[in-house]
Amino acid sequence: MNEKTPQSAQRSPAADFRSDAWGNIVVTDSGEVVQKSAPISPSNDAATSSQTDVAARKHNAPGQMVPARTEPVQSITPQKLQRQALPAETPASVPRPSHSHERRDKNEGQRGRRGGRTAEIPKRATMLLRYPFVGELARCTDRGFGFLRHARGESMAHIRENVGHALQTMQGLEGKYCAFAIGGSPSRYTQQKPDWDRAVVQWILLDEIDPALTPESYQLARKAELASVDKGRLFNTLAAEWYVRTWEQKAREQPKALLIPDDLLDRALNDSLSQCSDLESCLRLLGAIVTSPYY
């Protein structure tokens, strides 16, 4: 057997051996490291360290010595291997579910399979503050949508945006009046529809408001509600958390378009600003306006 003796060795945990102790170590042509005789060491601990150091170099190339690991080598158990494989088994494109998608407004009820509500509907005062516009349904289909004619033109109304009682179809609703809000539709935004920023984002039939209202009486009731609202409810109206939450749930983004206010809301804010008794109150109201999804 042809034997080669290493020329040099880098520092390792066995570096306290005498230099002539390395003369007892040889590397064969096959790369195997063997020991001629037990090295002379100053202590049993050093001898044990030397044997560990030599064994760690068993599979290195002939005539080469590499630094030993300075930390203990831990074996990987099958359980650890299995945990490491889990991320590779899960498609990277599948997002983790968010707890924000489980939140619901206590005034909004629960959504049915087709999009109509099956439990509570918004309270009367909530609807009067939330929905500025009234329109008439026309050209309703059995495919889950119809069209609303209103003072600003005509807009599509989808059954999934209905916040009233559950509807299985919109067919046959022609001529009925709705209260609704116009803004950015997160679903139409993600589908890159051209009118996503001026869509009907929520609507409800006036027949479902108790007591029932006509288009004219709805506007009068809304005006009275805005005139009597306190600062806290006015701030809540401006915050429009229902609109922000809709975008977070459906598009996982903040709203990309503003809600459209009506003249009644504009006048109510002007009146509130003119009645501010001190600078702090005025600044708080201005802050609520500039951060509102309406403005």
PDB file of C-alpha atoms in Angstrom:
ATOM      1  CA  MET A   1       0.000   0.000   0.000  1.00  0.00           C
ATOM      2  CA  ASN A   2       1.348   3.384  -1.029  1.00  0.00           C
ATOM      3  CA  GLU A   3       1.016   5.826   1.868  1.00  0.00           C
ATOM      4  CA  LYS A   4       1.122   9.632   1.830  1.00  0.00           C
ATOM      5  CA  THR A   5       1.882  11.707   4.863  1.00  0.00           C
ATOM      6  CA  PRO A   6       0.067  15.077   5.209  1.00  0.00           C
ATOM      7  CA  GLN A   7       2.409  18.042   4.893  1.00  0.00           C
ATOM      8  CA  SER A   8       0.439  20.490   7.042  1.00  0.00           C
ATOM      9  CA  ALA A   9      -2.690  20.678   9.162  1.00  0.00           C
ATOM     10  CA  GLN A  10      -4.883  23.642   9.943  1.00  0.00           C
ATOM     11  CA  ARG A  11      -5.777  24.485  13.483  1.00  0.00           C
ATOM     12  CA  SER A  12      -8.507  22.265  14.974  1.00  0.00           C
ATOM     13  CA  PRO A  13      -9.769  21.234  18.425  1.00  0.00           C
ATOM     14  CA  ALA A  14      -6.708  18.919  18.573  1.00  0.00           C
ATOM     15  CA  ALA A  15      -4.214  21.702  17.896  1.00  0.00           C
ATOM     16  CA  ASP A  16      -2.614  21.270  21.343  1.00  0.00           C
ATOM     17  CA  PHE A  17      -0.927  18.022  20.268  1.00  0.00           C
ATOM     18  CA  ARG A  18       2.806  18.013  19.743  1.00  0.00           C
ATOM     19  CA  SER A  19       3.708  18.470  16.081  1.00  0.00           C
ATOM     20  CA  ASP A  20       5.338  15.049  15.890  1.00  0.00           C
ATOM     21  CA  ALA A  21       2.019  13.420  16.799  1.00  0.00           C
ATOM     22  CA  TRP A  22       0.832  14.038  13.244  1.00  0.00           C
ATOM     23  CA  GLY A  23       3.555  11.710  12.011  1.00  0.00           C
ATOM     24  CA  ASN A  24       1.401   8.816  13.211  1.00  0.00           C
ATOM     25  CA  ILE A  25      -1.395   9.734  10.747  1.00  0.00           C
ATOM     26  CA  VAL A  26      -1.314   8.651   7.097  1.00  0.00           C
ATOM     27  CA  VAL A  27      -3.724   8.919   4.135  1.00  0.00           C
ATOM     28  CA  THR A  28      -4.029   5.974   1.726  1.00  0.00           C
ATOM     29  CA  ASP A  29      -4.555   6.180  -2.064  1.00  0.00           C
ATOM     30  CA  SER A  30      -8.235   5.500  -1.552  1.00  0.00           C
ATOM     31  CA  GLY A  31      -8.556   8.590   0.653  1.00  0.00           C
ATOM     32  CA  GLU A  32      -8.851   6.706   3.919  1.00  0.00           C
ATOM     33  CA  VAL A  33      -7.182   8.283   6.959  1.00  0.00           C
ATOM     34  CA  VAL A  34      -5.557   5.752   9.292  1.00  0.00           C
ATOM     35  CA  GLN A  35      -3.485   6.044  12.432  1.00  0.00           C
ATOM     36  CA  LYS A  36      -0.259   4.103  12.806  1.00  0.00           C
ATOM     37  CA  SER A  37      -0.245   4.209  16.538  1.00  0.00           C
ATOM     38  CA  ALA A  38      -1.965   6.096  19.335  1.00  0.00           C
ATOM     39  CA  PRO A  39      -0.763   9.711  19.483  1.00  0.00           C
ATOM     40  CA  ILE A  40       1.015  10.985  22.481  1.00  0.00           C
ATOM     41  CA  SER A  41      -1.200  13.540  24.172  1.00  0.00           C
ATOM     42  CA  PRO A  42      -0.875  15.511  27.346  1.00  0.00           C
ATOM     43  CA  SER A  43      -4.262  14.330  28.604  1.00  0.00           C
ATOM     44  CA  ASN A  44      -6.996  11.806  27.934  1.00  0.00           C
ATOM     45  CA  ASP A  45      -9.321  14.674  26.889  1.00  0.00           C
ATOM     46  CA  ALA A  46      -6.885  15.790  24.205  1.00  0.00           C
ATOM     47  CA  ALA A  47      -6.548  12.215  22.924  1.00  0.00           C
ATOM     48  CA  THR A  48     -10.298  11.883  22.626  1.00  0.00           C
ATOM     49  CA  SER A  49     -10.438  15.205  20.784  1.00  0.00           C
ATOM     50  CA  SER A  50      -7.733  14.030  18.384  1.00  0.00           C
ATOM     51  CA  GLN A  51      -9.558  10.820  17.525  1.00  0.00           C
ATOM     52  CA  THR A  52     -12.740  12.772  16.825  1.00  0.00           C
ATOM     53  CA  ASP A  53     -10.817  15.213  14.657  1.00  0.00           C
ATOM     54  CA  VAL A  54      -9.240  12.416  12.613  1.00  0.00           C
ATOM     55  CA  ALA A  55     -12.563  10.650  12.109  1.00  0.00           C
ATOM     56  CA  ALA A  56     -14.118  13.847  10.832  1.00  0.00           C
ATOM     57  CA  ARG A  57     -11.501  13.931   8.044  1.00  0.00           C
ATOM     58  CA  LYS A  58     -12.097  10.383   6.876  1.00  0.00           C
ATOM     59  CA  HIS A  59     -13.741  11.246   3.551  1.00  0.00           C
ATOM     60  CA  ASN A  60     -11.585  14.173   2.463  1.00  0.00           C
ATOM     61  CA  ALA A  61      -9.349  14.059  -0.603  1.00  0.00           C
ATOM     62  CA  PRO A  62      -5.886  12.436  -0.129  1.00  0.00           C
ATOM     63  CA  GLY A  63      -3.270  14.660   1.320  1.00  0.00           C
ATOM     64  CA  GLN A  64      -5.726  17.431   2.304  1.00  0.00           C
ATOM     65  CA  MET A  65      -6.654  18.445   5.781  1.00  0.00           C
ATOM     66  CA  VAL A  66      -9.698  20.725   6.399  1.00  0.00           C
ATOM     67  CA  PRO A  67     -10.754  22.585   9.531  1.00  0.00           C
ATOM     68  CA  ALA A  68     -12.957  20.617  11.845  1.00  0.00           C
ATOM     69  CA  ARG A  69     -16.463  21.791  12.730  1.00  0.00           C
ATOM     70  CA  THR A  70     -16.394  24.036  15.746  1.00  0.00           C
ATOM     71  CA  GLU A  71     -19.955  23.140  16.765  1.00  0.00           C
ATOM     72  CA  PRO A  72     -21.324  19.649  17.480  1.00  0.00           C
ATOM     73  CA  VAL A  73     -22.927  17.902  14.531  1.00  0.00           C
ATOM     74  CA  GLN A  74     -26.572  17.166  15.188  1.00  0.00           C
ATOM     75  CA  SER A  75     -28.229  14.326  13.417  1.00  0.00           C
ATOM     76  CA  ILE A  76     -31.423  15.107  11.477  1.00  0.00           C
ATOM     77  CA  THR A  77     -34.270  12.939  12.591  1.00  0.00           C
ATOM     78  CA  PRO A  78     -36.975  11.745  10.186  1.00  0.00           C
ATOM     79  CA  GLN A  79     -39.407  14.106  11.918  1.00  0.00           C
ATOM     80  CA  LYS A  80     -37.225  17.107  11.060  1.00  0.00           C
ATOM     81  CA  LEU A  81     -36.870  15.967   7.484  1.00  0.00           C
ATOM     82  CA  GLN A  82     -40.613  15.775   7.183  1.00  0.00           C
ATOM     83  CA  ARG A  83     -41.060  19.319   8.515  1.00  0.00           C
ATOM     84  CA  GLN A  84     -38.507  20.639   6.048  1.00  0.00           C
ATOM     85  CA  ALA A  85     -40.388  19.048   3.148  1.00  0.00           C
ATOM     86  CA  LEU A  86     -43.707  20.697   3.988  1.00  0.00           C
ATOM     87  CA  PRO A  87     -43.053  24.106   2.342  1.00  0.00           C
ATOM     88  CA  ALA A  88     -42.103  22.408  -0.933  1.00  0.00           C
ATOM     89  CA  GLU A  89     -45.352  20.443  -0.904  1.00  0.00           C
ATOM     90  CA  THR A  90     -47.478  23.602  -0.595  1.00  0.00           C
ATOM     91  CA  PRO A  91     -47.868  25.658  -3.806  1.00  0.00           C
ATOM     92  CA  ALA A  92     -46.250  29.043  -3.362  1.00  0.00           C
ATOM     93  CA  SER A  93     -49.111  30.744  -5.210  1.00  0.00           C
ATOM     94  CA  VAL A  94     -51.738  29.741  -2.628  1.00  0.00           C
ATOM     95  CA  PRO A  95     -52.021  32.597  -0.076  1.00  0.00           C
ATOM     96  CA  ARG A  96     -52.547  31.879   3.557  1.00  0.00           C
ATOM     97  CA  PRO A  97     -56.080  32.629   4.739  1.00  0.00           C
ATOM     98  CA  SER A  98     -56.415  35.895   6.567  1.00  0.00           C
ATOM     99  CA  HIS A  99     -58.398  36.329   9.768  1.00  0.00           C
ATOM    100  CA  SER A 100     -59.645  39.656   8.412  1.00  0.00           C
ATOM    101  CA  HIS A 101     -61.827  37.688   5.956  1.00  0.00           C
ATOM    102  CA  GLU A 102     -63.758  36.216   8.878  1.00  0.00           C
ATOM    103  CA  ARG A 103     -64.833  39.589  10.327  1.00  0.00           C
ATOM    104  CA  ARG A 104     -68.394  40.743   9.708  1.00  0.00           C
ATOM    105  CA  ASP A 105     -70.299  43.866  10.620  1.00  0.00           C
ATOM    106  CA  LYS A 106     -72.918  43.030  13.206  1.00  0.00           C
ATOM    107  CA  ASN A 107     -75.381  45.234  11.323  1.00  0.00           C
ATOM    108  CA  GLU A 108     -74.801  43.561   7.968  1.00  0.00           C
ATOM    109  CA  GLY A 109     -76.063  40.042   8.649  1.00  0.00           C
ATOM    110  CA  GLN A 110     -74.797  36.968   6.804  1.00  0.00           C
ATOM    111  CA  ARG A 111     -74.418  36.581   3.048  1.00  0.00           C
ATOM    112  CA  GLY A 112     -76.327  33.852   1.226  1.00  0.00           C
ATOM    113  CA  ARG A 113     -74.959  31.633  -1.540  1.00  0.00           C
ATOM    114  CA  ARG A 114     -76.191  33.928  -4.343  1.00  0.00           C
ATOM    115  CA  GLY A 115     -75.186  37.106  -2.507  1.00  0.00           C
ATOM    116  CA  GLY A 116     -78.471  38.114  -0.852  1.00  0.00           C
ATOM    117  CA  ARG A 117     -78.582  38.503   2.913  1.00  0.00           C
ATOM    118  CA  THR A 118     -80.190  35.744   4.948  1.00  0.00           C
ATOM    119  CA  ALA A 119     -80.163  37.257   8.454  1.00  0.00           C
ATOM    120  CA  GLU A 120     -80.032  40.829   9.741  1.00  0.00           C
ATOM    121  CA  ILE A 121     -80.083  43.733   7.353  1.00  0.00           C
ATOM    122  CA  PRO A 122     -78.566  47.142   8.119  1.00  0.00           C
ATOM    123  CA  LYS A 123     -80.486  49.257  10.583  1.00  0.00           C
ATOM    124  CA  ARG A 124     -82.629  52.051   9.212  1.00  0.00           C
ATOM    125  CA  ALA A 125     -80.336  54.816  10.508  1.00  0.00           C
ATOM    126  CA  THR A 126     -77.292  52.993   9.127  1.00  0.00           C
ATOM    127  CA  MET A 127     -78.846  52.750   5.667  1.00  0.00           C
ATOM    128  CA  LEU A 128     -79.864  56.418   5.647  1.00  0.00           C
ATOM    129  CA  LEU A 129     -76.286  57.486   6.407  1.00  0.00           C
ATOM    130  CA  ARG A 130     -74.579  54.909   4.196  1.00  0.00           C
ATOM    131  CA  TYR A 131     -76.535  55.060   0.930  1.00  0.00           C
ATOM    132  CA  PRO A 132     -76.738  58.538  -0.646  1.00  0.00           C
ATOM    133  CA  PHE A 133     -78.619  57.671  -3.841  1.00  0.00           C
ATOM    134  CA  VAL A 134     -81.964  56.261  -4.909  1.00  0.00           C
ATOM    135  CA  GLY A 135     -82.618  54.640  -8.285  1.00  0.00           C
ATOM    136  CA  GLU A 136     -85.054  52.454 -10.190  1.00  0.00           C
ATOM    137  CA  LEU A 137     -84.225  48.905 -11.270  1.00  0.00           C
ATOM    138  CA  ALA A 138     -84.528  48.168 -14.981  1.00  0.00           C
ATOM    139  CA  ARG A 139     -83.538  45.360 -17.349  1.00  0.00           C
ATOM    140  CA  CYS A 140     -83.151  42.776 -14.618  1.00  0.00           C
ATOM    141  CA  THR A 141     -81.948  39.303 -15.630  1.00  0.00           C
ATOM    142  CA  ASP A 142     -81.926  35.780 -14.231  1.00  0.00           C
ATOM    143  CA  ARG A 143     -78.116  35.847 -14.375  1.00  0.00           C
ATOM    144  CA  GLY A 144     -77.677  37.762 -11.130  1.00  0.00           C
ATOM    145  CA  PHE A 145     -77.634  41.380 -12.277  1.00  0.00           C
ATOM    146  CA  GLY A 146     -79.764  44.282 -13.442  1.00  0.00           C
ATOM    147  CA  PHE A 147     -79.380  48.009 -14.024  1.00  0.00           C
ATOM    148  CA  LEU A 148     -80.176  51.002 -11.836  1.00  0.00           C
ATOM    149  CA  ARG A 149     -81.406  54.228 -13.394  1.00  0.00           C
ATOM    150  CA  HIS A 150     -80.633  57.270 -11.267  1.00  0.00           C
ATOM    151  CA  ALA A 151     -79.826  60.985 -11.468  1.00  0.00           C
ATOM    152  CA  ARG A 152     -76.203  60.279 -12.438  1.00  0.00           C
ATOM    153  CA  GLY A 153     -77.012  57.868 -15.238  1.00  0.00           C
ATOM    154  CA  GLU A 154     -77.299  54.093 -15.263  1.00  0.00           C
ATOM    155  CA  SER A 155     -75.231  51.586 -13.276  1.00  0.00           C
ATOM    156  CA  MET A 156     -75.113  47.809 -13.061  1.00  0.00           C
ATOM    157  CA  ALA A 157     -76.442  46.312  -9.836  1.00  0.00           C
ATOM    158  CA  HIS A 158     -75.279  42.786  -8.986  1.00  0.00           C
ATOM    159  CA  ILE A 159     -77.204  40.423  -6.758  1.00  0.00           C
ATOM    160  CA  ARG A 160     -74.120  39.779  -4.625  1.00  0.00           C
ATOM    161  CA  GLU A 161     -74.067  43.458  -3.578  1.00  0.00           C
ATOM    162  CA  ASN A 162     -77.606  43.280  -2.205  1.00  0.00           C
ATOM    163  CA  VAL A 163     -77.640  43.785   1.579  1.00  0.00           C
ATOM    164  CA  GLY A 164     -81.359  43.080   2.004  1.00  0.00           C
ATOM    165  CA  HIS A 165     -83.088  39.745   2.293  1.00  0.00           C
ATOM    166  CA  ALA A 166     -81.793  36.882   0.170  1.00  0.00           C
ATOM    167  CA  LEU A 167     -82.634  36.973  -3.535  1.00  0.00           C
ATOM    168  CA  GLN A 168     -82.413  33.937  -5.802  1.00  0.00           C
ATOM    169  CA  THR A 169     -82.742  36.040  -8.962  1.00  0.00           C
ATOM    170  CA  MET A 170     -83.163  39.665  -9.969  1.00  0.00           C
ATOM    171  CA  GLN A 171     -85.646  38.815 -12.682  1.00  0.00           C
ATOM    172  CA  GLY A 172     -88.974  40.528 -12.060  1.00  0.00           C
ATOM    173  CA  LEU A 173     -87.563  43.402  -9.987  1.00  0.00           C
ATOM    174  CA  GLU A 174     -88.039  45.982 -12.748  1.00  0.00           C
ATOM    175  CA  GLY A 175     -89.669  49.176 -11.488  1.00  0.00           C
ATOM    176  CA  LYS A 176     -88.608  48.707  -7.860  1.00  0.00           C
ATOM    177  CA  TYR A 177     -86.594  51.433  -6.148  1.00  0.00           C
ATOM    178  CA  CYS A 178     -83.312  50.953  -4.317  1.00  0.00           C
ATOM    179  CA  ALA A 179     -81.041  52.962  -2.051  1.00  0.00           C
ATOM    180  CA  PHE A 180     -77.401  52.453  -2.949  1.00  0.00           C
ATOM    181  CA  ALA A 181     -73.813  53.695  -2.795  1.00  0.00           C
ATOM    182  CA  ILE A 182     -71.465  54.270  -5.728  1.00  0.00           C
ATOM    183  CA  GLY A 183     -67.727  53.709  -5.534  1.00  0.00           C
ATOM    184  CA  GLY A 184     -65.005  51.321  -6.575  1.00  0.00           C
ATOM    185  CA  SER A 185     -65.955  47.673  -6.991  1.00  0.00           C
ATOM    186  CA  PRO A 186     -63.111  45.418  -5.769  1.00  0.00           C
ATOM    187  CA  SER A 187     -64.336  42.446  -7.826  1.00  0.00           C
ATOM    188  CA  ARG A 188     -64.606  44.487 -11.024  1.00  0.00           C
ATOM    189  CA  TYR A 189     -61.239  46.068 -10.226  1.00  0.00           C
ATOM    190  CA  THR A 190     -59.525  42.671 -10.041  1.00  0.00           C
ATOM    191  CA  GLN A 191     -61.271  41.686 -13.306  1.00  0.00           C
ATOM    192  CA  GLN A 192     -60.073  44.944 -14.903  1.00  0.00           C
ATOM    193  CA  LYS A 193     -63.567  46.031 -15.923  1.00  0.00           C
ATOM    194  CA  PRO A 194     -63.646  49.557 -17.408  1.00  0.00           C
ATOM    195  CA  ASP A 195     -66.321  50.904 -15.025  1.00  0.00           C
ATOM    196  CA  TRP A 196     -64.911  49.435 -11.801  1.00  0.00           C
ATOM    197  CA  ASP A 197     -64.472  52.885 -10.185  1.00  0.00           C
ATOM    198  CA  ARG A 198     -68.122  53.986 -10.521  1.00  0.00           C
ATOM    199  CA  ALA A 199     -70.020  50.834  -9.655  1.00  0.00           C
ATOM    200  CA  VAL A 200     -72.887  50.127  -7.268  1.00  0.00           C
ATOM    201  CA  VAL A 201     -71.010  48.735  -4.261  1.00  0.00           C
ATOM    202  CA  GLN A 202     -74.073  48.068  -2.053  1.00  0.00           C
ATOM    203  CA  TRP A 203     -77.819  48.365  -2.544  1.00  0.00           C
ATOM    204  CA  ILE A 204     -81.109  47.536  -0.849  1.00  0.00           C
ATOM    205  CA  LEU A 205     -84.754  47.665  -1.950  1.00  0.00           C
ATOM    206  CA  LEU A 206     -86.693  50.541  -0.391  1.00  0.00           C
ATOM    207  CA  ASP A 207     -89.490  48.024   0.295  1.00  0.00           C
ATOM    208  CA  GLU A 208     -87.257  46.396   2.906  1.00  0.00           C
ATOM    209  CA  ILE A 209     -86.748  49.555   4.952  1.00  0.00           C
ATOM    210  CA  ASP A 210     -89.178  49.691   7.876  1.00  0.00           C
ATOM    211  CA  PRO A 211     -91.291  51.719   7.511  1.00  0.00           C
ATOM    212  CA  ALA A 212     -91.176  51.598   3.730  1.00  0.00           C
ATOM    213  CA  LEU A 213     -89.981  54.722   1.950  1.00  0.00           C
ATOM    214  CA  THR A 214     -90.523  56.293  -1.435  1.00  0.00           C
ATOM    215  CA  PRO A 215     -87.615  57.926  -3.312  1.00  0.00           C
ATOM    216  CA  GLU A 216     -88.783  61.361  -2.111  1.00  0.00           C
ATOM    217  CA  SER A 217     -89.330  60.358   1.522  1.00  0.00           C
ATOM    218  CA  TYR A 218     -85.975  58.573   1.572  1.00  0.00           C
ATOM    219  CA  GLN A 219     -84.115  61.786   0.725  1.00  0.00           C
ATOM    220  CA  LEU A 220     -86.065  63.688   3.389  1.00  0.00           C
ATOM    221  CA  ALA A 221     -85.295  60.998   5.979  1.00  0.00           C
ATOM    222  CA  ARG A 222     -81.605  61.048   5.038  1.00  0.00           C
ATOM    223  CA  LYS A 223     -81.465  64.825   5.369  1.00  0.00           C
ATOM    224  CA  ALA A 224     -83.059  64.659   8.814  1.00  0.00           C
ATOM    225  CA  GLU A 225     -80.681  61.894   9.937  1.00  0.00           C
ATOM    226  CA  LEU A 226     -77.599  63.861   8.858  1.00  0.00           C
ATOM    227  CA  ALA A 227     -78.897  66.978  10.614  1.00  0.00           C
ATOM    228  CA  SER A 228     -79.436  65.154  13.920  1.00  0.00           C
ATOM    229  CA  VAL A 229     -76.327  62.970  13.933  1.00  0.00           C
ATOM    230  CA  ASP A 230     -73.760  63.548  16.683  1.00  0.00           C
ATOM    231  CA  LYS A 231     -70.025  63.961  16.051  1.00  0.00           C
ATOM    232  CA  GLY A 232     -69.236  60.312  16.789  1.00  0.00           C
ATOM    233  CA  ARG A 233     -71.695  58.937  14.242  1.00  0.00           C
ATOM    234  CA  LEU A 234     -70.670  61.577  11.734  1.00  0.00           C
ATOM    235  CA  PHE A 235     -67.051  60.450  12.064  1.00  0.00           C
ATOM    236  CA  ASN A 236     -68.153  56.819  11.634  1.00  0.00           C
ATOM    237  CA  THR A 237     -70.057  57.755   8.488  1.00  0.00           C
ATOM    238  CA  LEU A 238     -66.998  59.495   7.071  1.00  0.00           C
ATOM    239  CA  ALA A 239     -64.731  56.553   7.951  1.00  0.00           C
ATOM    240  CA  ALA A 240     -66.953  54.174   5.884  1.00  0.00           C
ATOM    241  CA  GLU A 241     -65.367  51.110   7.467  1.00  0.00           C
ATOM    242  CA  TRP A 242     -67.806  48.848   5.618  1.00  0.00           C
ATOM    243  CA  TYR A 243     -66.324  50.040   2.316  1.00  0.00           C
ATOM    244  CA  VAL A 244     -62.713  49.624   3.441  1.00  0.00           C
ATOM    245  CA  ARG A 245     -63.495  46.155   4.786  1.00  0.00           C
ATOM    246  CA  THR A 246     -65.149  45.127   1.514  1.00  0.00           C
ATOM    247  CA  TRP A 247     -61.950  45.959  -0.354  1.00  0.00           C
ATOM    248  CA  GLU A 248     -59.770  44.164   2.180  1.00  0.00           C
ATOM    249  CA  GLN A 249     -61.899  41.032   1.947  1.00  0.00           C
ATOM    250  CA  LYS A 250     -62.372  40.900  -1.829  1.00  0.00           C
ATOM    251  CA  ALA A 251     -59.190  42.472  -3.191  1.00  0.00           C
ATOM    252  CA  ARG A 252     -56.868  42.392  -0.159  1.00  0.00           C
ATOM    253  CA  GLU A 253     -56.107  46.041  -0.775  1.00  0.00           C
ATOM    254  CA  GLN A 254     -57.143  49.448   0.421  1.00  0.00           C
ATOM    255  CA  PRO A 255     -59.871  51.082  -1.716  1.00  0.00           C
ATOM    256  CA  LYS A 256     -58.563  52.192  -5.105  1.00  0.00           C
ATOM    257  CA  ALA A 257     -61.450  54.595  -5.745  1.00  0.00           C
ATOM    258  CA  LEU A 258     -63.453  57.030  -3.653  1.00  0.00           C
ATOM    259  CA  LEU A 259     -67.061  56.706  -2.649  1.00  0.00           C
ATOM    260  CA  ILE A 260     -69.249  59.340  -4.279  1.00  0.00           C
ATOM    261  CA  PRO A 261     -70.920  61.675  -1.762  1.00  0.00           C
ATOM    262  CA  ASP A 262     -74.162  63.539  -2.350  1.00  0.00           C
ATOM    263  CA  ASP A 263     -75.099  67.161  -1.748  1.00  0.00           C
ATOM    264  CA  LEU A 264     -76.745  66.296   1.574  1.00  0.00           C
ATOM    265  CA  LEU A 265     -73.489  65.002   3.040  1.00  0.00           C
ATOM    266  CA  ASP A 266     -71.553  68.002   1.730  1.00  0.00           C
ATOM    267  CA  ARG A 267     -74.018  70.403   3.344  1.00  0.00           C
ATOM    268  CA  ALA A 268     -73.999  68.530   6.648  1.00  0.00           C
ATOM    269  CA  LEU A 269     -70.197  68.773   6.796  1.00  0.00           C
ATOM    270  CA  ASN A 270     -70.251  72.483   5.963  1.00  0.00           C
ATOM    271  CA  ASP A 271     -72.764  73.055   8.755  1.00  0.00           C
ATOM    272  CA  SER A 272     -70.656  71.046  11.213  1.00  0.00           C
ATOM    273  CA  LEU A 273     -67.521  73.024  10.334  1.00  0.00           C
ATOM    274  CA  SER A 274     -69.310  76.341  10.769  1.00  0.00           C
ATOM    275  CA  GLN A 275     -70.564  75.254  14.200  1.00  0.00           C
ATOM    276  CA  CYS A 276     -67.159  74.198  15.584  1.00  0.00           C
ATOM    277  CA  SER A 277     -66.666  75.996  18.912  1.00  0.00           C
ATOM    278  CA  ASP A 278     -62.903  75.604  19.143  1.00  0.00           C
ATOM    279  CA  LEU A 279     -59.867  74.930  16.994  1.00  0.00           C
ATOM    280  CA  GLU A 280     -59.375  71.368  18.258  1.00  0.00           C
ATOM    281  CA  SER A 281     -62.897  70.310  17.241  1.00  0.00           C
ATOM    282  CA  CYS A 282     -62.450  71.922  13.857  1.00  0.00           C
ATOM    283  CA  LEU A 283     -59.137  70.133  13.277  1.00  0.00           C
ATOM    284  CA  ARG A 284     -60.614  66.773  14.274  1.00  0.00           C
ATOM    285  CA  LEU A 285     -63.464  67.175  11.807  1.00  0.00           C
ATOM    286  CA  LEU A 286     -61.111  68.291   9.040  1.00  0.00           C
ATOM    287  CA  GLY A 287     -58.906  65.265   9.760  1.00  0.00           C
ATOM    288  CA  ALA A 288     -61.911  62.932   9.456  1.00  0.00           C
ATOM    289  CA  ILE A 289     -62.845  64.535   6.124  1.00  0.00           C
ATOM    290  CA  VAL A 290     -59.417  64.382   4.481  1.00  0.00           C
ATOM    291  CA  THR A 291     -58.930  60.722   5.510  1.00  0.00           C
ATOM    292  CA  SER A 292     -62.437  59.663   4.477  1.00  0.00           C
ATOM    293  CA  PRO A 293     -63.057  57.349   1.494  1.00  0.00           C
ATOM    294  CA  TYR A 294     -65.577  59.967   0.369  1.00  0.00           C
ATOM    295  CA  TYR A 295     -63.063  62.801  -0.164  1.00  0.00           C
TER     296      TYR A 295
END
